[in-house]
Amino acid sequence: MDFQLTEEQREFRHVVHEFVAKELKPLARHTDESGEFNWTAVKKMGPLGLLGLEVPEEYGGAAVDAISAAIAIEELGWGCGSTALAISAHNGLALGPIVKYGTEAQKQEWLPPLATGKGKLGCLSLTEPGAGSDLQGGVRTTAVKEGDSWIIDGQKMWMTNASISDLMVVLVRTDPGGGSRSLSHILVPTNTPGITVAPAEKKMGLKGSPTHAVTFDEVRVPLSNLLGTEGRGLQQTLATLDSGRVGIGALAVGLGQAAYEAAIKYAHERETFGQPIKRHQAVQWMLADAATELQAARLMVYWAAWLKGLGKPYTKEAAMAKLFATEVSERVCRNAIQVHGGYGYSAEFEVERLYRDTRLMTIGEGTSEIQRLVIARHILDL
Amino acid sequence: MKVVVCIKQTPSTTAVLTVDTGGNVKWDDPGGKPNVLNPWDEYAVEEGIRLKENHGATDVIVLTAGSEESQEALKTSLAMGCTAAILVSDAAFSGSDTTGTARILAAAINKVGGVDIAVFGKQAIDGDTGLTPMQVARKLGWTPLTYVSAIKEVGGGKITVERLLDDGKETVTANLPVVISVVKEINEPRYPSLMGIRKASRAEIPTWGAGDLAVAGGAGAAASKVDWSNIYAIPPRVGSVEMITADTVEEQARILADKLFEEKVI
């Protein structure tokens, strides 16, 4: 056992932390309040390597190990939840499946511009009005072969990054017969005629990360845009979500860390009954619990990432890490508001935003309940 | 064209420094790394890399004189895009003043050989003297171009730069080789890339000692003209508060104004 990060990983953390402290954190409130995506910072992420974390170097990526990728998302979450979610989705959900399942031609075409920040971002399109975690039976968006093209029709929901992406990885039904081999992934450039991106959804938090409903009306793309194997879309999606869950777990740890740091700072400054509130046991216990649980959550996220990096199965561990880290983050952010008292409820203080932002983490990429289902299936042989 | 960027590792800008009664200085930065690449030198490293990207420099060698720990700042520079790094480190050089450091750096630049431009940040945030670039130029016998805010042209054995001075800007042309010191207006330093960090962490950095260099004129504590015999923490400022009491606000204001006149504040 070795709980030390390598020198390289420590340096990654330092550089990303410095970048986030300068380029994201000071603008996080504005990003949330205005709903404007922080393109200025994201454009600077390309040369740094943050837009192609696990993309091989020959395609312009940073090719960092899975733990370093988790650290990067954690640090982004510490600075700005909205931007972190967009970058996590871009890396894990859009580029991840292209790296894993793409043909050489697809990789050559899409990875260099997306990984280096020369273009916009990428996104994954799964959820539909009637299909969330029940993708196998629920997906109604279809792709039908016609000559040398796929014709895509249907409607998707909750698509993170849809309006700020050049490319969508779309889950479609290619076999109307249904079953676990009836879905496929198709690469769809966002400027393809027939795509309508609805205005950004109004949300509780993460307002600087645009989420959209998207309609596909006779969208025509070449047959060569099939990603991976026809009929294996469900399996490819589940594998992609394993990786995405490590990212969401890391993001939640970052949000929780930011709330914890804000609470620690406030506990030193604020005085009640003639002494700083850090002297009150009620406050001490909340902060001690936060420190403990955040550390445990962080270790679980790194553990899942470590297994992923080794190429070992990590579905259960990713679900455990996501479940635990996101629920810890929610608790830590909740208690950070409690430590701040009335001021914590004010939008003037960072913890109010962090609490709203972290609320999604127990929902997106599989709710806590779905994570428990995944874990239960593994431990009970269901 | 060969470029050398001279850098220094310094305490971070957010490091907390303490001085004990024996005059020993310690520092730490609980929120980050205690030592960093001197922030002014980030501009020098960036400009060195731009000389490669925009003006055809073949080598951008980052050079420092310091302890083994200074490797970290060299690796940061490599991660940003410098092509090679050299550490000059020897117990015999410890305690050098700026003149001694300039002699060491000049000897190292001569050993590199064929250097056309030596780039410096305008000063280091610890010593804050701003002397070293000029002294190195003097030791090398090269033209010093200080406070450079833009490199306009490099070619035909000449360099044209813009200098940012107190009373304005001036554009000057000099024959190569030159020593330049840069100001922050010259560029926006890039962040070290994740790819660069990986390459830098695997880089072997050669260390040159006193035996490798012909340092003319001496260096190290014995040759230093600067006396560091009395190092102490700055005593905290002592002040007092006097609350002015009177029956009316007008009276309080009058008393306050009188006192301010008395103290020659207004």
PDB file of N, CA and C in Angstrom, chain B residues 2 7 26 45 50 55 57 59 63 68 72 76 105 120 124 128 133 138 146 150 152 156 158 163 169 199 235 258:
ATOM      1  N   LYS B   2      20.701  30.398 -30.085  1.00  0.00           N
ATOM      2  CA  LYS B   2      20.636  29.737 -28.786  1.00  0.00           C
ATOM      3  C   LYS B   2      20.247  30.762 -27.711  1.00  0.00           C
ATOM      4  N   ILE B   7      17.006  31.782 -14.282  1.00  0.00           N
ATOM      5  CA  ILE B   7      15.893  31.869 -13.329  1.00  0.00           C
ATOM      6  C   ILE B   7      16.382  31.665 -11.910  1.00  0.00           C
ATOM      7  N   LYS B  26      12.918  30.578   8.107  1.00  0.00           N
ATOM      8  CA  LYS B  26      12.194  29.407   7.623  1.00  0.00           C
ATOM      9  C   LYS B  26      10.907  29.884   6.996  1.00  0.00           C
ATOM     10  N   VAL B  45      10.881  33.063 -18.891  1.00  0.00           N
ATOM     11  CA  VAL B  45      10.744  31.718 -19.477  1.00  0.00           C
ATOM     12  C   VAL B  45       9.795  31.781 -20.673  1.00  0.00           C
ATOM     13  N   ARG B  50       8.930  31.862 -26.544  1.00  0.00           N
ATOM     14  CA  ARG B  50       8.415  32.593 -27.728  1.00  0.00           C
ATOM     15  C   ARG B  50       9.537  32.893 -28.732  1.00  0.00           C
ATOM     16  N   HIS B  55      10.766  33.322 -33.360  1.00  0.00           N
ATOM     17  CA  HIS B  55      11.989  33.904 -33.929  1.00  0.00           C
ATOM     18  C   HIS B  55      13.049  32.856 -34.259  1.00  0.00           C
ATOM     19  N   ALA B  57      14.557  30.425 -32.540  1.00  0.00           N
ATOM     20  CA  ALA B  57      15.595  29.927 -31.622  1.00  0.00           C
ATOM     21  C   ALA B  57      15.570  28.396 -31.632  1.00  0.00           C
ATOM     22  N   ASP B  59      17.486  26.420 -29.355  1.00  0.00           N
ATOM     23  CA  ASP B  59      17.591  25.926 -27.978  1.00  0.00           C
ATOM     24  C   ASP B  59      17.121  27.021 -27.022  1.00  0.00           C
ATOM     25  N   LEU B  63      18.533  28.012 -16.903  1.00  0.00           N
ATOM     26  CA  LEU B  63      19.742  27.897 -16.078  1.00  0.00           C
ATOM     27  C   LEU B  63      19.491  28.534 -14.724  1.00  0.00           C
ATOM     28  N   GLU B  68      20.130  22.044  -4.620  1.00  0.00           N
ATOM     29  CA  GLU B  68      19.515  20.917  -5.342  1.00  0.00           C
ATOM     30  C   GLU B  68      18.014  21.120  -5.501  1.00  0.00           C
ATOM     31  N   GLU B  72      13.282  21.968  -8.885  1.00  0.00           N
ATOM     32  CA  GLU B  72      11.828  22.089  -9.032  1.00  0.00           C
ATOM     33  C   GLU B  72      11.464  23.240  -9.964  1.00  0.00           C
ATOM     34  N   THR B  76       9.643  23.172 -13.637  1.00  0.00           N
ATOM     35  CA  THR B  76       8.490  24.004 -14.023  1.00  0.00           C
ATOM     36  C   THR B  76       8.777  24.666 -15.366  1.00  0.00           C
ATOM     37  N   LEU B 105      26.882  32.671 -13.120  1.00  0.00           N
ATOM     38  CA  LEU B 105      25.992  32.560 -14.289  1.00  0.00           C
ATOM     39  C   LEU B 105      26.736  32.864 -15.588  1.00  0.00           C
ATOM     40  N   PHE B 120      16.461  37.353 -18.552  1.00  0.00           N
ATOM     41  CA  PHE B 120      16.224  37.383 -17.102  1.00  0.00           C
ATOM     42  C   PHE B 120      14.873  38.035 -16.827  1.00  0.00           C
ATOM     43  N   ALA B 124      14.222  39.376  -8.574  1.00  0.00           N
ATOM     44  CA  ALA B 124      13.664  38.229  -7.850  1.00  0.00           C
ATOM     45  C   ALA B 124      12.875  38.749  -6.661  1.00  0.00           C
ATOM     46  N   ASP B 128      15.152  41.050  -4.338  1.00  0.00           N
ATOM     47  CA  ASP B 128      14.580  42.285  -4.904  1.00  0.00           C
ATOM     48  C   ASP B 128      15.630  43.311  -5.315  1.00  0.00           C
ATOM     49  N   PRO B 133      20.920  40.840 -13.757  1.00  0.00           N
ATOM     50  CA  PRO B 133      21.029  40.902 -15.226  1.00  0.00           C
ATOM     51  C   PRO B 133      22.154  41.832 -15.689  1.00  0.00           C
ATOM     52  N   ARG B 138      27.746  42.605 -17.699  1.00  0.00           N
ATOM     53  CA  ARG B 138      29.076  43.196 -17.495  1.00  0.00           C
ATOM     54  C   ARG B 138      30.165  42.107 -17.513  1.00  0.00           C
ATOM     55  N   THR B 146      17.712  46.300 -20.441  1.00  0.00           N
ATOM     56  CA  THR B 146      16.871  46.040 -19.270  1.00  0.00           C
ATOM     57  C   THR B 146      15.444  46.526 -19.494  1.00  0.00           C
ATOM     58  N   ALA B 150       8.884  44.381 -25.046  1.00  0.00           N
ATOM     59  CA  ALA B 150       8.534  43.698 -26.307  1.00  0.00           C
ATOM     60  C   ALA B 150       9.805  43.420 -27.091  1.00  0.00           C
ATOM     61  N   LYS B 152      10.866  43.164 -30.727  1.00  0.00           N
ATOM     62  CA  LYS B 152      10.276  43.540 -32.020  1.00  0.00           C
ATOM     63  C   LYS B 152      10.821  42.686 -33.154  1.00  0.00           C
ATOM     64  N   GLY B 156      19.784  38.859 -38.515  1.00  0.00           N
ATOM     65  CA  GLY B 156      20.979  39.531 -39.042  1.00  0.00           C
ATOM     66  C   GLY B 156      21.950  39.911 -37.951  1.00  0.00           C
ATOM     67  N   LYS B 158      21.238  41.008 -35.077  1.00  0.00           N
ATOM     68  CA  LYS B 158      20.766  42.158 -34.281  1.00  0.00           C
ATOM     69  C   LYS B 158      19.444  41.819 -33.594  1.00  0.00           C
ATOM     70  N   ARG B 163      11.773  49.113 -24.646  1.00  0.00           N
ATOM     71  CA  ARG B 163      12.041  49.156 -23.208  1.00  0.00           C
ATOM     72  C   ARG B 163      10.995  50.018 -22.524  1.00  0.00           C
ATOM     73  N   LYS B 169       8.338  54.782 -23.346  1.00  0.00           N
ATOM     74  CA  LYS B 169       8.935  53.600 -23.963  1.00  0.00           C
ATOM     75  C   LYS B 169      10.008  54.039 -24.942  1.00  0.00           C
ATOM     76  N   LYS B 199       6.937  15.121 -19.117  1.00  0.00           N
ATOM     77  CA  LYS B 199       8.283  15.091 -19.720  1.00  0.00           C
ATOM     78  C   LYS B 199       9.315  15.626 -18.728  1.00  0.00           C
ATOM     79  N   PRO B 235      10.021  44.120  13.708  1.00  0.00           N
ATOM     80  CA  PRO B 235       9.195  44.222  14.920  1.00  0.00           C
ATOM     81  C   PRO B 235       7.794  44.724  14.568  1.00  0.00           C
ATOM     82  N   ASP B 258      -8.320  69.322  16.153  1.00  0.00           N
ATOM     83  CA  ASP B 258      -7.202  69.948  16.890  1.00  0.00           C
ATOM     84  C   ASP B 258      -6.027  68.977  17.011  1.00  0.00           C
TER      85      ASP B 258
END
